[in-house]
Amino acid sequence: MDRPKHFFSTLRHFFPIQLFLGYLKRDYLFIFVWLLLFLVVNGNTGTKFGLPYIFLSPEYLGHIGMASFLFAGIGVGSFIMAFNVSAYVISAHRYPFLATVSRPFLVFTLNNSIIPVLYILLYIYRSLSNQIYYELIPPHKAVINIVFFLIGISIFVGFAFLYFFLVNKLLPRIFRFDKDKLKKSKYFSWIVRIYQKDKERKLRQAPEENIGADKIELYFDRHFRIKYSRKFGHYDKSMLARTFTNQHIHAFFFAIIVLLLIFFRGLMNDKPAFIIPAVTSIHVIFTELLLVSSLFYIFFAEWSVFYFFVLVFVLSLVNPLYTEKYTYSAYGLNYNLKSKINPLEHGNYTKDSLEIIKVLNKWKQNYVEKYHTKPHFVAVSTSGGGMKQAVWTYYALSMADSITDGQLMESTRLMTGASGGMLGIAYLRENYRQQKMGLIKDFRDKKYLKLLSEDILNPVLYGLSMSDIFPHYKTFKFGKHRYIADRAYLFEQTFNRHTNNALEHSLAFYRRYEENAQIPMLILTPTIMNIGTRMIISPMDVSFLTKHEVKQHVRNIEFRYNYRRFDADSLNFLSAVRMNASFPYVTPFVTMPGKTKIRVFDAGLNDNYGFLTAYDFLLEFHKWIEANTKGVIFINICENEIVNYNDRSSAFYKLLEPIMSIFNDWDIIENSNYHSSVQSLQKIFPGRFHLIDLTFGTKKNLVSLSWHLTEREKQFIYSEIYNKQNQQELRKLQQLLLK
């Protein structure tokens, strides 16, 4: 029994094991960040939002290949070195035997490699399977990608060790610093003070000898050989402290250099070639977090967390990043005007309603002249869901229009919805307009679907990691006004680049096309965060959608009427779509101009199907519809409601279930409201209301809620139009429109 006891006792005092136990005991930030990364890479968290896919199959310039994996490796390498530098600064003095070895930081890093090596091995295993299964990449190319991933890690790790070699060996020979002169210097005396305080703190905290529970018996030397540690009790303690403080000062400047590189990179032009993969951006964010934590520790030691929150609070008061001037904007609006907004004001209900009836009469006349029969009034609603819903909406509608010989789009008068679905439907409507104008041949061509499905997540996360966390200095001009170039700007720029600036029009641009009944009306309804109602955005006057029985109660706000003094008609239409699709932390919520600060968020928060807006519209014009059409066809495009992403049985989930259910069951609540509204419309249009549901998704085939889709996810979405239910719905639609 003695041998096993001795073995486990020795193993416990093996330096890599002691470091890991130290993190569990004291340094929870390291454990939290690593645990989060492990869970994402292993597919245990973030699957609903597609996080594992963007980690394991990174894209660069729209392609998954050697370059994208090289950048991914550089990002992982930067994080690994940030972890080593931060850990060295925070905990190395607890292991004074390091002062007895050659190149203590290198020895520390080698012994601190258990977690990074396990992470890299897990990443390689999961990435290979992800590339082959989800991205349909041949195995030999997947292996080559992994090789470049490892090269990327080596590049940054090599850069870090080159830095420490230079500052340890070469710089002291070139530059001779006099501490006494620095102490008297007006600008650099703070360095000496920090050095002295750090040294004193290390002397107090360092153990007297290599004994006790935290002693180190074995360690890896710089040649990766296992060696017994040496005693250090006979060393002068000031010499031990000086060794660590020198290394900490070097680490301090390393952190400053890396953070400055990230900062200046964020100021550079955001050309596509400069936009790194999303996985690199995420690792850069964690790199910044760890390096900042190490800087705070050098200055404030055990008080570092407290002072970090103090700094955040101070920045919230004085940093330009947080002032009104730097809120996320809707491009085209005038943010310099300080006029007051009264949410209770509205346009003329009757006048606006009569104007829409003129449009409907014109549409009916055009339809009858072409088809010699009354039209159906077709309303289309599409739910939120990121890229998957944008692609499904475009594909399902284009297929439905194809099998009805173009009568679907001719019959469609209203388009509503939320988030990703509206991005797809807005792009489809614009291409339909261009086809009618003779600018393109066929909006149903699959090349437009391919353009729509291109990744948008890379530039958005790049903006978050490279510029949004720093004060904003980069600006751009849109129309008559200047705005901050933040991640919302990158979202729009990327979409424009993919689609040849298809939606780069003002809101007013679409007015004449809607007035002349050449295209369907499209109404955007982002949620007003202040009061939970909807902002009604349309190039037409639609004040009737803001009606409320109680005069002094705000229901909805009509954008064009309430913001007419703020250049409402100049609003970039793509900005309006973005406002409707403000996914948390990706496309940020928008603050409207004016003294009454109104913030708008994703339409899905209030009406994820766009059905409430469609319901109000149909209710307003139900008499005209009854007298002038064959009835209403309501097309609902969404993900299959039987899909349940929240089937969890773990103790951790049960603990959080009361809170999480508020968010996870939101779709169920909205589904219930949706079905109630359908029943109400069936009573309003008895026998003349037809519901068409075009849905996708099964429990075995989940598509991630993200602005990025894998190749397998795209193929699955395309195949869903042929499932039994959708084919039945399409035949029903075909019979209604072509009879």
XYZ file of C-alpha atoms in Angstrom:
739
model
C 0.000 0.000 0.000
C 2.957 2.324 0.535
C 3.870 2.432 -3.141
C 0.502 3.684 -4.426
C 0.387 6.238 -1.626
C 3.850 7.469 -2.545
C 2.955 7.539 -6.241
C -0.234 9.561 -5.765
C 1.506 11.868 -3.311
C 4.269 12.531 -5.841
C 1.733 12.977 -8.646
C -0.151 15.540 -6.590
C 3.057 17.538 -6.226
C 3.813 17.365 -9.941
C 3.963 20.995 -11.131
C 1.331 20.696 -13.946
C -1.112 19.132 -11.463
C -0.398 21.787 -8.839
C -1.051 24.544 -11.384
C -4.395 23.027 -12.336
C -5.411 22.612 -8.681
C -4.375 26.216 -8.058
C -6.783 27.431 -10.760
C -9.601 25.406 -9.208
C -8.762 26.893 -5.824
C -8.186 30.553 -6.689
C -8.346 31.590 -10.339
C -11.936 30.987 -11.399
C -11.726 33.236 -14.458
C -9.300 30.814 -16.145
C -11.516 27.835 -15.365
C -14.654 29.617 -16.567
C -13.175 30.683 -19.922
C -11.577 27.312 -20.647
C -14.722 25.449 -19.617
C -16.808 27.612 -21.947
C -14.457 26.922 -24.864
C -14.400 23.178 -24.175
C -18.198 23.050 -24.013
C -18.592 24.934 -27.298
C -16.001 22.878 -29.197
C -17.478 19.636 -27.868
C -20.982 20.712 -28.901
C -22.391 20.858 -25.346
C -23.392 24.502 -25.553
C -24.233 27.040 -28.234
C -25.459 24.362 -30.661
C -28.790 26.113 -31.152
C -26.878 29.211 -32.282
C -24.344 27.332 -34.432
C -21.330 28.222 -32.282
C -19.595 24.819 -32.650
C -19.779 25.093 -36.445
C -18.089 28.491 -36.646
C -15.401 27.198 -34.275
C -14.727 23.944 -36.069
C -15.115 25.002 -39.713
C -13.987 28.645 -39.909
C -14.541 30.708 -43.056
C -12.274 33.344 -44.577
C -13.377 35.308 -47.658
C -16.330 32.951 -47.941
C -14.244 29.767 -48.051
C -13.278 27.038 -45.606
C -9.668 26.167 -46.255
C -6.024 26.532 -45.334
C -6.152 30.326 -44.868
C -9.200 30.214 -42.590
C -7.638 27.502 -40.407
C -4.357 29.388 -40.309
C -6.158 32.420 -38.868
C -8.092 30.167 -36.496
C -4.779 28.776 -35.238
C -3.356 32.262 -34.740
C -6.438 33.157 -32.664
C -6.078 30.025 -30.512
C -2.337 30.703 -30.183
C -2.986 34.250 -28.989
C -5.419 32.976 -26.372
C -3.044 30.235 -25.165
C -0.233 32.757 -24.706
C -2.596 35.215 -23.010
C -3.511 32.387 -20.621
C 0.157 31.632 -19.912
C 1.131 35.278 -19.458
C -1.845 36.008 -17.194
C -1.321 32.853 -15.144
C 2.382 33.649 -14.764
C 1.663 37.165 -13.553
C -1.038 36.051 -11.113
C 0.380 32.822 -9.686
C 4.069 32.218 -10.562
C 5.353 33.765 -7.322
C 3.573 30.996 -5.405
C 6.150 28.574 -6.849
C 9.542 30.144 -5.995
C 11.466 27.083 -7.223
C 11.050 28.658 -10.692
C 13.713 31.192 -9.736
C 16.197 28.327 -9.544
C 15.673 27.208 -13.161
C 16.867 28.585 -16.461
C 14.159 30.492 -18.404
C 11.424 30.372 -15.744
C 8.650 31.623 -18.036
C 9.355 28.881 -20.589
C 9.349 26.235 -17.846
C 6.122 27.653 -16.440
C 4.481 27.591 -19.884
C 5.477 23.986 -20.576
C 4.069 22.866 -17.226
C 0.970 24.960 -17.807
C 0.151 23.141 -21.053
C -2.241 20.441 -19.831
C -5.401 22.438 -20.547
C -4.222 23.983 -23.860
C -3.015 20.612 -25.201
C -6.304 18.904 -24.273
C -8.171 21.755 -25.947
C -6.135 21.469 -29.142
C -6.588 17.690 -29.266
C -10.338 18.008 -28.748
C -10.491 20.729 -31.404
C -8.644 18.577 -33.942
C -10.919 15.586 -33.342
C -14.146 17.582 -33.469
C -13.041 19.755 -36.385
C -12.149 16.790 -38.577
C -15.558 15.188 -38.026
C -17.345 18.536 -38.474
C -15.550 19.328 -41.733
C -16.268 15.917 -43.200
C -19.870 15.516 -42.006
C -21.302 19.071 -41.954
C -19.207 20.856 -44.576
C -18.769 17.799 -46.862
C -15.023 18.411 -47.170
C -12.910 15.437 -48.386
C -10.900 13.849 -45.517
C -7.480 14.624 -47.005
C -8.360 18.329 -47.328
C -9.692 18.340 -43.759
C -6.333 16.986 -42.532
C -4.452 19.679 -44.495
C -6.667 22.324 -42.868
C -5.749 20.988 -39.432
C -2.051 21.174 -40.323
C -2.470 24.877 -41.099
C -4.382 25.303 -37.847
C -1.351 23.948 -35.968
C 0.948 26.200 -38.013
C -1.167 29.190 -36.966
C -0.813 28.278 -33.290
C 2.944 27.901 -33.751
C 3.224 31.329 -35.386
C 1.745 33.215 -32.432
C 3.428 31.086 -29.769
C 6.713 31.598 -31.620
C 6.123 35.362 -31.690
C 5.498 35.384 -27.933
C 8.637 33.443 -27.053
C 10.696 35.587 -29.421
C 9.469 38.624 -27.514
C 10.472 37.169 -24.132
C 13.836 36.106 -25.524
C 14.505 39.630 -26.804
C 13.498 41.405 -23.606
C 15.442 38.948 -21.433
C 18.639 38.689 -23.452
C 19.082 41.463 -25.964
C 17.340 44.565 -24.640
C 19.250 44.708 -21.311
C 22.475 44.771 -23.312
C 21.269 47.586 -25.554
C 19.461 49.737 -22.978
C 20.788 50.426 -19.490
C 18.126 51.750 -17.143
C 19.052 53.569 -13.957
C 16.360 52.884 -11.363
C 17.229 55.970 -9.335
C 16.855 58.206 -12.395
C 13.543 56.564 -13.277
C 12.381 57.158 -9.706
C 12.894 60.894 -10.113
C 11.415 61.027 -13.606
C 8.192 62.949 -14.007
C 6.772 60.487 -16.525
C 8.236 57.105 -15.555
C 8.404 57.133 -11.759
C 5.116 55.176 -11.653
C 6.932 52.189 -13.176
C 9.339 52.063 -10.235
C 6.496 52.398 -7.729
C 4.578 49.529 -9.304
C 7.757 47.461 -9.458
C 8.452 48.061 -5.768
C 4.890 47.278 -4.621
C 4.781 44.148 -6.746
C 8.099 43.021 -5.305
C 6.958 43.539 -1.714
C 3.733 41.683 -2.347
C 5.582 38.719 -3.840
C 7.898 38.599 -0.808
C 4.914 38.376 1.521
C 3.061 35.725 -0.463
C 5.947 33.478 -1.547
C 6.414 30.337 0.626
C 9.579 30.098 2.731
C 10.546 26.678 1.427
C 9.352 23.972 -0.913
C 7.258 22.225 1.726
C 3.606 21.737 2.648
C 0.536 20.985 0.569
C 1.590 23.240 -2.314
C 5.154 22.027 -2.631
C 6.534 21.034 -6.043
C 8.508 17.783 -6.274
C 8.575 17.180 -10.026
C 8.318 19.425 -13.063
C 9.032 19.518 -16.797
C 12.248 21.391 -17.568
C 12.682 23.508 -20.701
C 13.716 20.406 -22.676
C 10.492 18.691 -21.553
C 12.310 16.277 -19.262
C 10.878 15.410 -15.838
C 13.128 16.697 -13.054
C 13.069 17.032 -9.289
C 12.704 20.578 -8.037
C 15.467 22.247 -6.086
C 15.172 23.785 -2.633
C 15.138 27.564 -2.490
C 15.061 28.341 1.232
C 18.726 29.379 1.191
C 18.144 31.911 -1.608
C 17.898 35.582 -0.780
C 14.151 36.329 -0.882
C 14.707 39.689 -2.552
C 16.478 37.858 -5.394
C 13.477 35.539 -5.777
C 11.088 38.478 -5.798
C 13.263 40.366 -8.301
C 13.184 37.390 -10.671
C 9.396 37.331 -10.712
C 8.834 41.072 -10.834
C 11.201 41.371 -13.811
C 9.238 38.681 -15.615
C 5.976 40.360 -14.653
C 7.107 43.685 -16.078
C 8.010 41.895 -19.309
C 4.583 40.252 -19.278
C 2.986 43.642 -18.613
C 4.537 45.131 -21.737
C 3.701 42.002 -23.735
C 0.036 42.469 -22.774
C 0.204 46.164 -23.691
C 1.773 45.362 -27.083
C -0.852 42.722 -27.953
C -3.736 44.977 -26.870
C -2.301 47.866 -28.899
C -1.965 45.607 -31.947
C -5.638 44.646 -31.583
C -6.618 48.282 -31.062
C -4.749 49.611 -34.107
C -6.013 46.715 -36.207
C -9.506 47.818 -35.243
C -8.773 51.282 -36.663
C -7.734 49.923 -40.058
C -9.916 49.691 -43.128
C -12.439 46.853 -42.938
C -11.834 45.395 -46.376
C -12.945 41.760 -46.810
C -9.348 40.502 -46.892
C -8.760 42.008 -43.438
C -11.816 40.426 -41.789
C -10.710 37.374 -39.828
C -12.811 34.244 -39.166
C -15.391 34.401 -36.382
C -13.568 31.766 -34.304
C -10.450 33.951 -34.357
C -12.495 36.958 -33.229
C -13.943 34.986 -30.300
C -10.483 33.859 -29.164
C -9.239 37.437 -29.536
C -12.057 38.606 -27.231
C -10.940 36.079 -24.602
C -7.316 37.087 -25.204
C -8.252 40.678 -24.419
C -10.131 39.576 -21.296
C -7.197 37.595 -19.862
C -4.571 40.211 -20.710
C -6.621 42.983 -19.133
C -7.106 40.824 -16.031
C -3.327 40.362 -15.757
C -2.754 44.124 -16.089
C -5.233 44.770 -13.303
C -3.504 42.202 -11.118
C -0.116 43.918 -11.566
C -1.654 47.193 -10.426
C -4.210 46.093 -7.843
C -3.408 42.486 -6.838
C -6.312 40.980 -4.857
C -8.366 44.134 -5.429
C -8.172 43.749 -9.205
C -11.785 42.521 -9.657
C -13.157 45.381 -7.564
C -11.187 48.006 -9.465
C -12.159 46.436 -12.774
C -15.828 47.078 -12.015
C -14.976 50.586 -10.798
C -13.285 51.262 -14.140
C -16.293 49.927 -16.077
C -18.540 52.246 -14.063
C -16.286 55.262 -14.696
C -16.107 54.465 -18.400
C -19.896 54.320 -18.529
C -19.869 57.972 -17.435
C -16.986 59.486 -19.397
C -16.046 57.149 -22.257
C -17.327 58.330 -25.672
C -18.258 54.712 -26.380
C -21.181 55.037 -23.965
C -22.374 58.586 -24.627
C -25.484 59.430 -26.605
C -23.389 60.438 -29.601
C -22.108 56.876 -29.932
C -25.322 54.872 -29.766
C -26.016 52.313 -32.475
C -27.758 54.204 -35.240
C -30.229 53.779 -38.061
C -28.379 55.108 -41.086
C -29.995 57.978 -42.950
C -31.640 59.539 -39.893
C -30.601 62.907 -38.493
C -29.160 62.398 -34.991
C -28.111 66.044 -34.623
C -31.678 67.263 -34.279
C -32.872 67.386 -30.664
C -36.623 67.693 -31.235
C -38.922 65.899 -28.836
C -40.869 62.803 -29.862
C -44.423 62.359 -28.625
C -45.342 58.654 -28.892
C -49.052 59.524 -28.562
C -49.070 61.492 -31.824
C -50.249 59.761 -34.967
C -51.310 60.453 -38.519
C -54.796 60.664 -39.980
C -56.311 57.183 -39.726
C -59.062 57.741 -42.304
C -56.884 59.507 -44.876
C -54.172 56.843 -44.689
C -56.689 54.032 -44.943
C -58.288 55.569 -48.067
C -54.870 55.927 -49.693
C -54.216 52.214 -49.220
C -57.618 51.420 -50.750
C -56.544 53.395 -53.846
C -53.478 51.151 -54.065
C -55.608 48.032 -53.643
C -57.970 49.191 -56.380
C -55.046 49.744 -58.718
C -53.681 46.277 -57.900
C -57.063 44.655 -58.533
C -57.444 46.459 -61.859
C -53.986 45.327 -63.023
C -54.706 41.747 -61.966
C -58.101 41.566 -63.668
C -56.665 42.997 -66.899
C -53.964 40.324 -66.902
C -55.843 37.244 -65.628
C -59.510 38.179 -66.314
C -60.637 37.130 -62.866
C -60.758 38.460 -59.334
C -57.560 37.993 -57.334
C -57.016 36.349 -53.994
C -55.560 38.677 -51.389
C -52.307 36.956 -50.404
C -50.533 37.946 -47.187
C -47.163 36.429 -46.317
C -45.676 36.303 -42.843
C -42.264 34.909 -42.025
C -40.802 34.186 -38.621
C -37.455 35.030 -37.127
C -34.584 32.566 -37.218
C -31.390 34.139 -38.555
C -29.848 32.881 -41.773
C -31.841 29.637 -41.865
C -35.125 31.538 -41.991
C -33.818 34.025 -44.566
C -32.838 31.163 -46.880
C -35.998 29.117 -46.239
C -38.253 32.138 -46.834
C -36.613 33.032 -50.143
C -36.528 29.421 -51.337
C -40.079 28.487 -50.271
C -41.635 31.613 -51.820
C -39.679 31.343 -55.067
C -40.693 27.680 -55.432
C -44.321 28.536 -54.667
C -44.263 31.342 -57.231
C -42.738 28.998 -59.793
C -45.446 26.314 -59.519
C -48.190 28.979 -59.711
C -46.743 30.455 -62.931
C -45.913 33.738 -61.226
C -49.414 34.308 -59.853
C -48.266 34.103 -56.239
C -46.228 37.298 -56.374
C -48.885 39.005 -58.510
C -51.465 38.167 -55.835
C -49.326 39.028 -52.810
C -50.186 42.403 -51.291
C -48.665 42.257 -47.837
C -45.411 40.961 -46.380
C -44.680 40.989 -42.645
C -42.471 39.123 -40.208
C -39.425 39.215 -37.998
C -35.668 38.937 -38.000
C -34.003 36.636 -40.543
C -37.234 35.881 -42.352
C -37.668 39.536 -43.258
C -34.114 39.740 -44.546
C -34.949 36.917 -46.970
C -38.336 38.330 -47.974
C -36.960 41.861 -48.465
C -34.223 40.519 -50.743
C -36.771 38.440 -52.693
C -39.096 41.420 -53.137
C -36.225 43.593 -54.379
C -35.171 40.980 -56.916
C -38.814 40.646 -57.982
C -38.909 44.432 -58.503
C -35.704 44.288 -60.541
C -37.163 41.515 -62.688
C -40.270 43.607 -63.398
C -38.030 46.554 -64.305
C -36.047 44.345 -66.685
C -32.847 44.609 -64.608
C -32.519 40.858 -63.985
C -33.923 37.828 -65.799
C -35.491 35.698 -63.033
C -35.605 36.417 -59.296
C -36.132 32.681 -58.696
C -32.655 31.835 -60.001
C -30.780 29.849 -57.349
C -27.745 32.100 -57.660
C -29.597 34.699 -55.576
C -30.258 32.081 -52.938
C -26.551 31.299 -52.853
C -25.690 34.984 -52.404
C -28.218 35.287 -49.586
C -26.771 32.274 -47.744
C -23.225 33.676 -47.566
C -21.752 34.041 -44.070
C -22.444 37.336 -42.236
C -21.184 36.255 -38.805
C -17.450 36.709 -39.472
C -17.507 40.496 -39.946
C -19.969 41.030 -37.095
C -17.826 39.159 -34.549
C -14.744 40.782 -36.044
C -16.312 44.163 -35.288
C -17.107 43.059 -31.740
C -13.541 41.906 -31.047
C -11.565 44.520 -32.965
C -13.431 47.782 -32.592
C -16.673 47.739 -30.607
C -15.031 47.188 -27.222
C -12.755 50.188 -27.808
C -13.882 53.827 -28.114
C -15.205 54.336 -31.637
C -13.063 56.562 -33.839
C -13.909 55.284 -37.317
C -16.830 56.984 -39.005
C -18.494 56.918 -42.404
C -20.933 59.147 -44.262
C -24.341 57.952 -45.409
C -26.497 60.493 -47.207
C -26.176 63.829 -45.435
C -25.020 62.483 -42.075
C -22.019 60.791 -40.478
C -22.169 57.641 -38.319
C -19.922 55.324 -36.326
C -18.524 52.312 -38.206
C -19.456 49.602 -35.691
C -20.488 45.970 -36.090
C -23.961 47.019 -37.272
C -22.240 48.860 -40.108
C -20.181 45.751 -40.883
C -23.365 43.672 -40.988
C -24.883 45.954 -43.602
C -21.668 46.290 -45.601
C -21.259 42.527 -45.764
C -24.837 41.925 -46.866
C -24.498 44.645 -49.505
C -21.283 43.108 -50.772
C -22.896 39.670 -51.067
C -26.006 40.962 -52.875
C -24.574 43.713 -55.095
C -26.138 46.426 -52.913
C -29.637 45.098 -53.574
C -31.215 46.735 -50.506
C -29.071 49.878 -50.451
C -32.057 52.182 -51.041
C -33.841 54.767 -48.969
C -37.185 53.906 -47.425
C -38.867 56.428 -49.732
C -37.411 54.662 -52.787
C -40.033 51.926 -52.494
C -42.999 54.287 -52.097
C -43.811 54.747 -55.779
C -43.507 51.011 -56.459
C -45.935 50.209 -53.641
C -48.290 53.061 -54.621
C -48.418 51.776 -58.190
C -49.072 48.223 -56.921
C -45.963 46.969 -58.735
C -44.647 45.194 -55.658
C -46.270 43.999 -52.409
C -46.326 46.252 -49.358
C -43.632 45.247 -46.886
C -44.109 46.408 -43.304
C -41.310 46.142 -40.751
C -42.211 46.073 -37.063
C -39.214 46.147 -34.701
C -40.088 46.008 -31.006
C -39.967 49.236 -28.989
C -37.982 48.203 -25.912
C -39.243 51.084 -23.763
C -42.896 50.048 -23.921
C -42.972 46.612 -25.590
C -45.076 47.683 -28.588
C -44.141 47.902 -32.286
C -42.488 50.551 -34.443
C -44.404 50.432 -37.756
C -41.978 51.095 -40.634
C -43.393 51.444 -44.154
C -42.810 53.824 -47.079
C -46.615 54.288 -47.092
C -48.671 56.156 -44.486
C -50.113 53.434 -42.248
C -51.235 55.246 -39.094
C -54.303 52.955 -38.907
C -51.954 50.242 -37.592
C -51.393 52.355 -34.461
C -55.047 52.562 -33.391
C -55.853 51.977 -29.759
C -59.126 52.108 -27.863
C -57.602 54.118 -24.991
C -56.421 57.501 -26.282
C -53.691 58.043 -23.673
C -52.189 54.598 -24.121
C -49.424 53.976 -26.650
C -50.026 50.964 -28.820
C -47.741 51.180 -31.847
C -45.718 54.083 -33.235
C -45.697 54.926 -36.936
C -42.096 55.601 -37.876
C -42.525 57.938 -40.842
C -45.025 60.182 -39.063
C -43.246 60.460 -35.716
C -39.765 60.861 -37.223
C -40.655 63.010 -40.220
C -38.446 65.830 -38.907
C -35.496 63.441 -38.605
C -35.303 62.607 -42.346
C -37.431 59.476 -41.951
C -37.771 58.990 -45.714
C -33.965 58.912 -46.011
C -33.661 55.914 -43.687
C -31.550 53.230 -45.333
C -33.949 50.377 -46.070
C -31.334 47.806 -45.060
C -30.973 49.610 -41.722
C -34.723 49.229 -41.260
C -34.433 45.497 -41.959
C -31.509 45.310 -39.507
C -33.608 47.072 -36.865
C -36.194 44.356 -37.421
C -33.512 41.678 -36.915
C -31.499 42.874 -33.924
C -30.103 39.583 -32.709
C -28.558 39.951 -29.183
C -24.807 40.782 -29.204
C -24.665 40.355 -33.011
C -26.770 43.074 -34.648
C -27.264 45.465 -31.716
C -30.462 47.298 -30.856
C -30.892 50.772 -32.359
C -31.436 54.012 -30.477
C -33.733 56.382 -32.357
C -32.909 60.112 -32.583
C -34.725 62.784 -30.599
C -35.093 63.713 -26.954
C -37.446 60.873 -26.097
C -34.884 58.085 -26.354
C -36.681 55.184 -27.975
C -34.759 51.931 -28.459
C -35.896 49.288 -30.884
C -35.059 45.612 -30.911
C -35.852 42.460 -32.881
C -39.467 42.232 -34.070
C -39.585 38.671 -32.736
C -39.701 39.951 -29.181
C -43.233 41.235 -29.783
C -44.441 39.328 -32.859
C -42.125 36.625 -34.147
C -44.464 35.667 -37.012
C -45.486 39.143 -38.160
C -49.022 37.910 -37.742
C -50.245 40.698 -35.462
C -49.458 43.304 -38.105
C -51.081 41.235 -40.839
C -54.117 40.669 -38.607
C -54.547 44.426 -38.015
C -54.160 45.115 -41.741
C -56.743 42.484 -42.755
C -59.122 43.731 -40.087
C -58.807 47.296 -41.391
C -59.615 46.336 -44.982
C -61.813 43.276 -44.504
C -64.828 44.939 -46.183
C -62.810 45.850 -49.279
C -61.291 42.357 -49.374
C -64.736 40.722 -49.093
C -66.134 42.839 -51.938
C -63.185 42.748 -54.323
C -61.353 39.428 -53.936
C -61.994 35.712 -53.877
C -60.769 35.623 -50.297
C -57.610 35.641 -48.240
C -54.679 33.256 -48.621
C -52.362 33.579 -45.649
C -48.922 32.018 -46.144
C -47.011 31.377 -42.950
C -43.308 30.558 -43.440
C -41.558 29.298 -40.347
C -39.655 26.508 -38.658
C -41.739 23.476 -37.754
C -43.328 24.091 -34.362
C -42.768 20.468 -33.308
C -39.031 21.149 -33.150
C -38.075 21.336 -29.462
C -34.629 22.712 -28.771
C -35.176 22.730 -25.024
C -35.459 19.052 -24.161
C -33.176 18.975 -21.118
C -33.207 16.768 -18.058
C -29.945 17.628 -16.272
C -29.934 18.900 -12.696
C -28.288 22.133 -13.891
C -31.078 22.760 -16.385
C -33.743 21.976 -13.776
C -32.181 24.564 -11.505
C -32.380 27.263 -14.186
C -35.658 26.113 -15.743
C -37.909 28.681 -14.000
C -35.851 31.508 -15.499
C -34.896 29.925 -18.822
C -38.459 28.893 -19.614
C -39.361 32.579 -19.991
C -37.025 32.729 -22.986
C -37.085 29.156 -24.279
C -40.878 28.875 -24.279
C -41.424 32.228 -25.988
C -42.107 30.512 -29.318
C -44.743 28.313 -27.690
C -46.513 31.380 -26.304
C -46.398 33.147 -29.681
C -47.642 29.991 -31.407
C -50.674 30.011 -29.146
C -51.382 33.669 -30.001
C -50.896 32.895 -33.688
C -53.467 30.072 -33.714
C -55.968 32.250 -31.831
C -55.588 34.964 -34.479
C -56.071 32.414 -37.272
C -59.340 31.272 -35.719
C -60.466 34.880 -35.462
C -59.750 35.539 -39.165
C -61.587 32.377 -40.140
C -64.667 33.873 -38.485
C -64.138 37.274 -40.152
C -63.755 35.638 -43.615
C -66.021 32.578 -43.267
C -65.129 29.985 -45.898
C -62.816 32.440 -47.632
C -59.751 32.299 -45.418
C -57.091 29.782 -46.453
C -53.965 29.088 -44.402
C -50.820 27.765 -46.097
C -48.019 26.634 -43.755
C -44.588 26.163 -45.310
C -42.372 24.775 -42.576
C -39.081 22.951 -42.178
C -37.205 21.073 -39.473
C -37.461 17.866 -37.485
C -36.154 16.825 -34.078
C -33.405 14.844 -35.790
C -32.405 17.673 -38.115
C -31.829 20.877 -36.190
C -30.647 23.952 -38.059
C -28.689 26.453 -35.980
C -30.050 29.919 -35.219
C -27.172 31.952 -36.604
C -25.999 34.189 -39.441
C -23.928 31.256 -40.660
C -25.041 27.940 -42.171
C -23.052 24.786 -42.851
C -23.279 23.089 -46.242
C -25.265 20.208 -44.762
C -27.727 22.653 -43.171
C -28.228 24.395 -46.521
C -28.847 21.093 -48.294
C -31.334 20.051 -45.611
C -33.267 23.330 -45.967
C -33.437 22.928 -49.756
C -34.679 19.349 -49.398
C -37.492 20.320 -47.009
C -39.610 21.851 -49.774
C -40.143 18.282 -50.999
C -41.395 16.816 -47.726
C -44.949 15.461 -47.675
C -46.512 18.304 -45.712
C -45.013 21.101 -47.818
C -45.930 19.343 -51.051
C -49.548 19.113 -49.867
C -49.542 22.816 -48.968
C -48.061 23.784 -52.343
C -50.700 21.750 -54.203
C -53.388 23.466 -52.143
C -51.910 26.887 -53.021
C -51.665 25.921 -56.672
C -55.321 24.889 -56.779
C -56.462 28.110 -55.124
C -54.530 30.439 -57.425
C -54.888 28.604 -60.715
C -58.526 27.493 -60.557
